[in-house]
Amino acid sequence: MAPGSAVRRWAGRGRAGCGRAGRRRRLILGGSLLCAGVLGAGELVHWWASRSGLGPLDGPSAEGVRVGGAAAVPFGAEAVAGGPPAVVVLGFADAGPRAGRENRARVRAGLRSLRRACHDGPAGRWAPPVLVLAGGAVAGPTPEAELMRRHVRELGYRGPVLLETTSRSTWENIVGVVPLIEGAGTIRIVSDCVHALKARRYLASQRPDLAMRLVRGDDYRLGERILIKPATAVNGLIDLGLSRWVPGWCQWSAPGLVGLRRLAASRAWLPAAPGVGGRRGEAVGGSVQRRRRIPAPVGWAVL
């Protein structure tokens, strides 16, 4: 065999090996960039959600908004002068008998928010913050709020705790906690960041005056639980969109198939019928076509 042919075969094997190694490096680089992009997008969505849906009191001071050099308390924030800060922690479906990983993370974020709430209000008018835990028995016999209360005590917190134990959805969470936070000076809603934004929007829908007192909690931290943030971001954004564009979704989606069947039967999600002028509730043929109002259910039965 000629020496030249052996050299050429050896060089060809080297080039083939370099080609395979190059493809492998490109695949690794592309996969790394894709993973970094997905994780970064999840982080960005959570950062945005943690700073959205807040009232005019959000900022370094909760003394009110100054207009023309004078302190002016915005409408709906009348209790800020003397009311205690409230931190509302929303529960996650948990079978028990102990708080699961998600509820433990939310409790930790709630306690961080309590420490931030201690700085609310003007000097000399400080009131101890109140922790409100919300969530009924959705996935097990014990309410989510009670599971979180036990974990709060295990972590050593001995301050006041109020429980809302009948709700089975985020909408009902807000319905249930409103009587507990009406006297609060500032309100922080703590959960997964996108879920907390949804709850703030529900509060603005139900009680715009209380929504004026919403301030930012401490449920967002850069890099915390970064691996699950993309999934929760996608799920949360879809839920936010459905809550905004599908009438009745916020009240009837969480109770499961029963609620979804009732939502479908109500036909509230359908567009206006032809001949109604594009809007329901307008006079047609001497009669008034009224859009069916969807009540906010409390305490769904498990069927």
Short mmCIF file of C-alpha atoms in Angstrom, two decimals:
data_model
loop_
_atom_site.label_atom_id
_atom_site.label_comp_id
_atom_site.label_asym_id
_atom_site.label_seq_id
_atom_site.Cartn_x
_atom_site.Cartn_y
_atom_site.Cartn_z
CA MET A 1 0.00 0.00 0.00
CA ALA A 2 1.30 3.39 -0.92
CA PRO A 3 2.23 5.59 2.01
CA GLY A 4 0.25 8.45 0.52
CA SER A 5 -3.06 6.54 0.58
CA ALA A 6 -2.59 5.61 4.23
CA VAL A 7 -1.96 9.24 5.11
CA ARG A 8 -5.07 10.30 3.20
CA ARG A 9 -7.20 7.70 5.01
CA TRP A 10 -5.84 8.85 8.38
CA ALA A 11 -6.55 12.50 7.51
CA GLY A 12 -10.07 11.59 6.37
CA ARG A 13 -10.79 9.87 9.68
CA GLY A 14 -9.55 12.97 11.46
CA ARG A 15 -11.78 15.26 9.45
CA ALA A 16 -14.78 12.99 10.09
CA GLY A 17 -14.02 13.01 13.79
CA CYS A 18 -13.72 16.79 13.78
CA GLY A 19 -17.07 17.03 11.99
CA ARG A 20 -18.81 14.85 14.57
CA ALA A 21 -17.21 16.80 17.42
CA GLY A 22 -18.27 20.08 15.80
CA ARG A 23 -21.87 18.93 15.47
CA ARG A 24 -21.82 17.77 19.08
CA ARG A 25 -20.51 21.13 20.24
CA ARG A 26 -23.14 22.96 18.21
CA LEU A 27 -25.90 20.78 19.68
CA ILE A 28 -24.62 21.38 23.21
CA LEU A 29 -24.35 25.12 22.59
CA GLY A 30 -27.81 25.30 21.02
CA GLY A 31 -29.37 23.30 23.84
CA SER A 32 -27.67 25.46 26.44
CA LEU A 33 -28.90 28.65 24.78
CA LEU A 34 -32.42 27.23 24.52
CA CYS A 35 -32.47 26.25 28.21
CA ALA A 36 -31.09 29.65 29.20
CA GLY A 37 -33.75 31.38 27.11
CA VAL A 38 -36.59 29.33 28.62
CA LEU A 39 -35.36 29.88 32.18
CA GLY A 40 -34.77 33.57 31.51
CA ALA A 41 -38.26 33.99 30.05
CA GLY A 42 -39.81 32.34 33.11
CA GLU A 43 -37.77 34.60 35.38
CA LEU A 44 -38.83 37.70 33.43
CA VAL A 45 -42.53 36.80 33.55
CA HIS A 46 -42.41 36.30 37.31
CA TRP A 47 -40.51 39.57 37.79
CA TRP A 48 -43.10 41.42 35.71
CA ALA A 49 -46.03 39.79 37.53
CA SER A 50 -44.64 40.66 40.96
CA ARG A 51 -44.71 44.37 40.02
CA SER A 52 -48.07 44.48 38.24
CA GLY A 53 -51.57 45.15 39.51
CA LEU A 54 -50.45 47.30 42.46
CA GLY A 55 -52.09 50.39 43.91
CA PRO A 56 -50.77 53.94 44.32
CA LEU A 57 -49.49 53.16 47.83
CA ASP A 58 -46.78 50.87 46.50
CA GLY A 59 -43.43 52.49 47.15
CA PRO A 60 -40.96 53.26 49.91
CA SER A 61 -43.63 55.00 51.98
CA ALA A 62 -47.30 54.28 52.59
CA GLU A 63 -48.15 57.70 53.98
CA GLY A 64 -50.16 58.62 50.91
CA VAL A 65 -49.63 60.23 47.57
CA ARG A 66 -48.46 63.81 47.75
CA VAL A 67 -50.28 66.18 45.45
CA GLY A 68 -49.23 69.82 45.24
CA GLY A 69 -47.03 69.49 48.31
CA ALA A 70 -49.82 68.21 50.56
CA ALA A 71 -50.34 64.64 51.65
CA ALA A 72 -53.41 63.25 49.93
CA VAL A 73 -54.70 59.75 50.69
CA PRO A 74 -56.04 58.13 47.50
CA PHE A 75 -59.63 56.95 47.33
CA GLY A 76 -59.92 53.50 48.86
CA ALA A 77 -56.84 53.93 51.06
CA GLU A 78 -58.60 55.65 53.94
CA ALA A 79 -57.40 53.04 56.47
CA VAL A 80 -53.73 53.54 55.72
CA ALA A 81 -53.23 56.04 58.54
CA GLY A 82 -54.07 53.61 61.34
CA GLY A 83 -54.81 50.19 59.89
CA PRO A 84 -52.31 47.35 60.23
CA PRO A 85 -50.59 45.94 57.15
CA ALA A 86 -52.14 42.69 55.93
CA VAL A 87 -50.30 39.87 54.18
CA VAL A 88 -52.59 37.40 52.40
CA VAL A 89 -51.05 34.03 51.50
CA LEU A 90 -53.04 31.98 49.00
CA GLY A 91 -52.93 28.22 49.37
CA PHE A 92 -52.21 25.49 46.84
CA ALA A 93 -54.26 22.29 46.46
CA ASP A 94 -52.67 20.03 49.06
CA ALA A 95 -53.77 16.58 50.23
CA GLY A 96 -52.01 16.93 53.60
CA PRO A 97 -51.61 15.96 56.36
CA ARG A 98 -48.63 18.37 56.24
CA ALA A 99 -48.08 21.38 54.03
CA GLY A 100 -46.53 20.36 50.72
CA ARG A 101 -43.56 21.92 48.97
CA GLU A 102 -45.57 24.63 47.19
CA ASN A 103 -47.44 25.71 50.31
CA ARG A 104 -44.22 25.75 52.33
CA ALA A 105 -42.63 28.03 49.72
CA ARG A 106 -45.64 30.36 49.84
CA VAL A 107 -45.49 30.49 53.63
CA ARG A 108 -41.82 31.46 53.52
CA ALA A 109 -42.63 34.22 51.02
CA GLY A 110 -45.44 35.37 53.30
CA LEU A 111 -43.12 35.64 56.29
CA ARG A 112 -40.63 37.62 54.20
CA SER A 113 -43.47 39.92 53.21
CA LEU A 114 -44.40 40.33 56.87
CA ARG A 115 -40.91 41.60 57.61
CA ARG A 116 -41.25 44.09 54.76
CA ALA A 117 -44.69 45.11 56.04
CA CYS A 118 -43.20 46.08 59.39
CA HIS A 119 -41.84 49.20 57.64
CA ASP A 120 -45.27 50.34 56.43
CA GLY A 121 -46.86 53.54 57.65
CA PRO A 122 -45.57 56.77 59.09
CA ALA A 123 -43.43 56.86 62.20
CA GLY A 124 -45.41 56.77 65.43
CA ARG A 125 -48.40 54.99 63.85
CA TRP A 126 -46.93 51.54 63.47
CA ALA A 127 -49.33 48.61 63.88
CA PRO A 128 -48.26 44.95 63.91
CA PRO A 129 -48.95 43.23 60.57
CA VAL A 130 -51.65 40.59 60.26
CA LEU A 131 -51.08 37.32 58.42
CA VAL A 132 -54.11 35.97 56.52
CA LEU A 133 -53.99 32.40 55.19
CA ALA A 134 -56.58 31.47 52.57
CA GLY A 135 -57.63 28.12 51.14
CA GLY A 136 -60.27 25.47 51.73
CA ALA A 137 -60.18 21.68 51.65
CA VAL A 138 -59.71 21.15 47.90
CA ALA A 139 -57.43 18.11 47.58
CA GLY A 140 -57.80 16.59 51.04
CA PRO A 141 -59.81 16.70 54.27
CA THR A 142 -57.77 19.53 55.83
CA PRO A 143 -58.12 23.11 54.55
CA GLU A 144 -55.03 24.54 52.89
CA ALA A 145 -55.14 27.48 55.30
CA GLU A 146 -54.88 25.15 58.29
CA LEU A 147 -51.94 23.27 56.76
CA MET A 148 -50.14 26.57 56.21
CA ARG A 149 -50.97 27.74 59.74
CA ARG A 150 -49.30 24.65 61.19
CA HIS A 151 -46.21 25.26 59.08
CA VAL A 152 -46.12 28.93 60.12
CA ARG A 153 -46.06 27.87 63.77
CA GLU A 154 -43.38 25.26 63.04
CA LEU A 155 -41.23 28.08 61.64
CA GLY A 156 -41.59 29.96 64.91
CA TYR A 157 -44.02 32.73 63.97
CA ARG A 158 -46.22 33.66 66.95
CA GLY A 159 -48.02 36.71 65.60
CA PRO A 160 -51.71 37.05 64.76
CA VAL A 161 -53.02 34.70 62.07
CA LEU A 162 -56.45 34.84 60.42
CA LEU A 163 -57.79 31.87 58.43
CA GLU A 164 -60.15 31.64 55.47
CA THR A 165 -61.03 27.95 55.13
CA THR A 166 -64.06 27.69 52.82
CA SER A 167 -62.80 28.77 49.39
CA ARG A 168 -62.13 26.37 46.54
CA SER A 169 -60.79 28.77 43.90
CA THR A 170 -58.81 31.99 43.62
CA TRP A 171 -62.02 33.96 43.09
CA GLU A 172 -63.46 32.52 46.30
CA ASN A 173 -60.15 33.18 48.08
CA ILE A 174 -60.70 36.89 47.47
CA VAL A 175 -64.39 36.75 48.37
CA GLY A 176 -63.48 35.10 51.67
CA VAL A 177 -60.58 37.33 52.70
CA VAL A 178 -62.26 40.68 51.93
CA PRO A 179 -63.99 40.86 55.36
CA LEU A 180 -60.63 40.12 57.02
CA ILE A 181 -58.67 42.88 55.27
CA GLU A 182 -61.17 45.74 55.06
CA GLY A 183 -59.46 47.60 57.89
CA ALA A 184 -55.92 47.04 56.62
CA GLY A 185 -53.69 49.95 55.78
CA THR A 186 -51.79 48.10 53.07
CA ILE A 187 -52.47 44.72 51.48
CA ARG A 188 -49.92 42.25 50.13
CA ILE A 189 -51.12 39.17 48.25
CA VAL A 190 -48.49 36.43 48.23
CA SER A 191 -48.39 33.27 46.14
CA ASP A 192 -46.70 32.16 42.96
CA CYS A 193 -46.07 35.57 41.34
CA VAL A 194 -48.39 35.08 38.35
CA HIS A 195 -51.08 33.58 40.56
CA ALA A 196 -50.78 36.53 42.95
CA LEU A 197 -51.26 38.91 40.02
CA LYS A 198 -54.46 37.08 39.10
CA ALA A 199 -55.68 37.42 42.68
CA ARG A 200 -54.90 41.16 42.67
CA ARG A 201 -56.95 41.55 39.49
CA TYR A 202 -59.81 39.68 41.12
CA LEU A 203 -59.64 42.00 44.12
CA ALA A 204 -59.72 45.01 41.78
CA SER A 205 -62.80 43.52 40.13
CA GLN A 206 -64.62 42.79 43.39
CA ARG A 207 -63.45 45.68 45.57
CA PRO A 208 -61.67 48.48 43.68
CA ASP A 209 -61.38 50.49 46.91
CA LEU A 210 -59.32 47.76 48.58
CA ALA A 211 -57.23 47.27 45.44
CA MET A 212 -55.99 50.84 45.91
CA ARG A 213 -54.14 49.59 49.01
CA LEU A 214 -52.26 46.80 47.22
CA VAL A 215 -48.48 46.94 47.58
CA ARG A 216 -45.74 44.55 46.51
CA GLY A 217 -44.96 41.51 48.61
CA ASP A 218 -41.70 39.59 48.78
CA ASP A 219 -42.72 36.56 46.72
CA TYR A 220 -40.20 37.18 43.92
CA ARG A 221 -36.50 36.49 44.29
CA LEU A 222 -34.06 36.21 41.42
CA GLY A 223 -33.15 32.57 40.79
CA GLU A 224 -35.44 31.14 43.47
CA ARG A 225 -37.13 27.94 42.21
CA ILE A 226 -35.93 28.83 38.74
CA LEU A 227 -36.54 25.37 37.25
CA ILE A 228 -40.32 25.49 37.75
CA LYS A 229 -40.82 29.15 36.84
CA PRO A 230 -41.23 28.56 33.07
CA ALA A 231 -44.05 26.05 33.64
CA THR A 232 -45.85 28.22 36.20
CA ALA A 233 -45.40 31.25 33.95
CA VAL A 234 -47.02 29.53 30.95
CA ASN A 235 -49.85 28.11 33.05
CA GLY A 236 -50.42 31.43 34.79
CA LEU A 237 -50.42 33.50 31.60
CA ILE A 238 -52.95 31.16 29.97
CA ASP A 239 -55.14 31.41 33.07
CA LEU A 240 -54.83 35.21 33.09
CA GLY A 241 -55.87 35.38 29.45
CA LEU A 242 -58.86 33.08 29.95
CA SER A 243 -59.93 35.04 33.04
CA ARG A 244 -59.82 38.25 31.02
CA TRP A 245 -61.44 37.11 27.79
CA VAL A 246 -63.82 34.29 28.82
CA PRO A 247 -66.72 35.56 30.98
CA GLY A 248 -67.28 33.32 33.97
CA TRP A 249 -63.88 31.62 33.77
CA CYS A 250 -62.62 33.16 37.02
CA GLN A 251 -65.66 31.93 38.97
CA TRP A 252 -66.20 28.51 37.46
CA SER A 253 -62.89 27.12 36.21
CA ALA A 254 -61.25 26.08 39.48
CA PRO A 255 -64.00 23.73 40.79
CA GLY A 256 -63.05 21.32 38.01
CA LEU A 257 -65.23 19.57 35.45
CA VAL A 258 -68.44 20.45 37.29
CA GLY A 259 -67.66 24.15 37.08
CA LEU A 260 -66.56 23.91 33.45
CA ARG A 261 -69.79 22.11 32.53
CA ARG A 262 -71.79 24.88 34.20
CA LEU A 263 -69.72 27.49 32.39
CA ALA A 264 -70.45 25.80 29.06
CA ALA A 265 -74.14 25.48 29.89
CA SER A 266 -74.41 29.17 30.77
CA ARG A 267 -73.30 30.07 27.21
CA ALA A 268 -71.85 33.29 28.65
CA TRP A 269 -68.66 32.75 26.68
CA LEU A 270 -70.46 32.89 23.32
CA PRO A 271 -70.26 36.07 21.18
CA ALA A 272 -73.30 38.29 20.82
CA ALA A 273 -76.06 36.86 18.66
CA PRO A 274 -76.57 38.36 15.17
CA GLY A 275 -79.00 41.26 15.10
CA VAL A 276 -78.19 42.47 18.61
CA GLY A 277 -75.95 45.22 17.31
CA GLY A 278 -72.81 43.45 18.43
CA ARG A 279 -73.66 43.92 22.12
CA ARG A 280 -75.95 42.12 24.49
CA GLY A 281 -78.41 44.12 26.52
CA GLU A 282 -79.68 46.27 23.61
CA ALA A 283 -83.29 46.52 22.54
CA VAL A 284 -84.26 44.16 19.72
CA GLY A 285 -87.79 44.03 18.34
CA GLY A 286 -89.26 45.90 21.29
CA SER A 287 -87.68 43.63 23.89
CA VAL A 288 -84.42 43.85 25.79
CA GLN A 289 -81.94 41.02 25.46
CA ARG A 290 -80.12 40.89 28.78
CA ARG A 291 -76.87 39.12 29.35
CA ARG A 292 -77.07 36.52 32.05
CA ARG A 293 -75.20 37.51 35.20
CA ILE A 294 -72.87 34.88 36.63
CA PRO A 295 -72.89 34.72 40.43
CA ALA A 296 -69.73 34.13 42.40
CA PRO A 297 -70.30 30.67 43.94
CA VAL A 298 -69.18 29.93 47.46
CA GLY A 299 -68.44 26.40 48.64
CA TRP A 300 -68.71 24.10 45.64
CA ALA A 301 -69.80 20.57 46.42
CA VAL A 302 -67.58 17.77 45.15
CA LEU A 303 -69.65 15.70 42.74
#
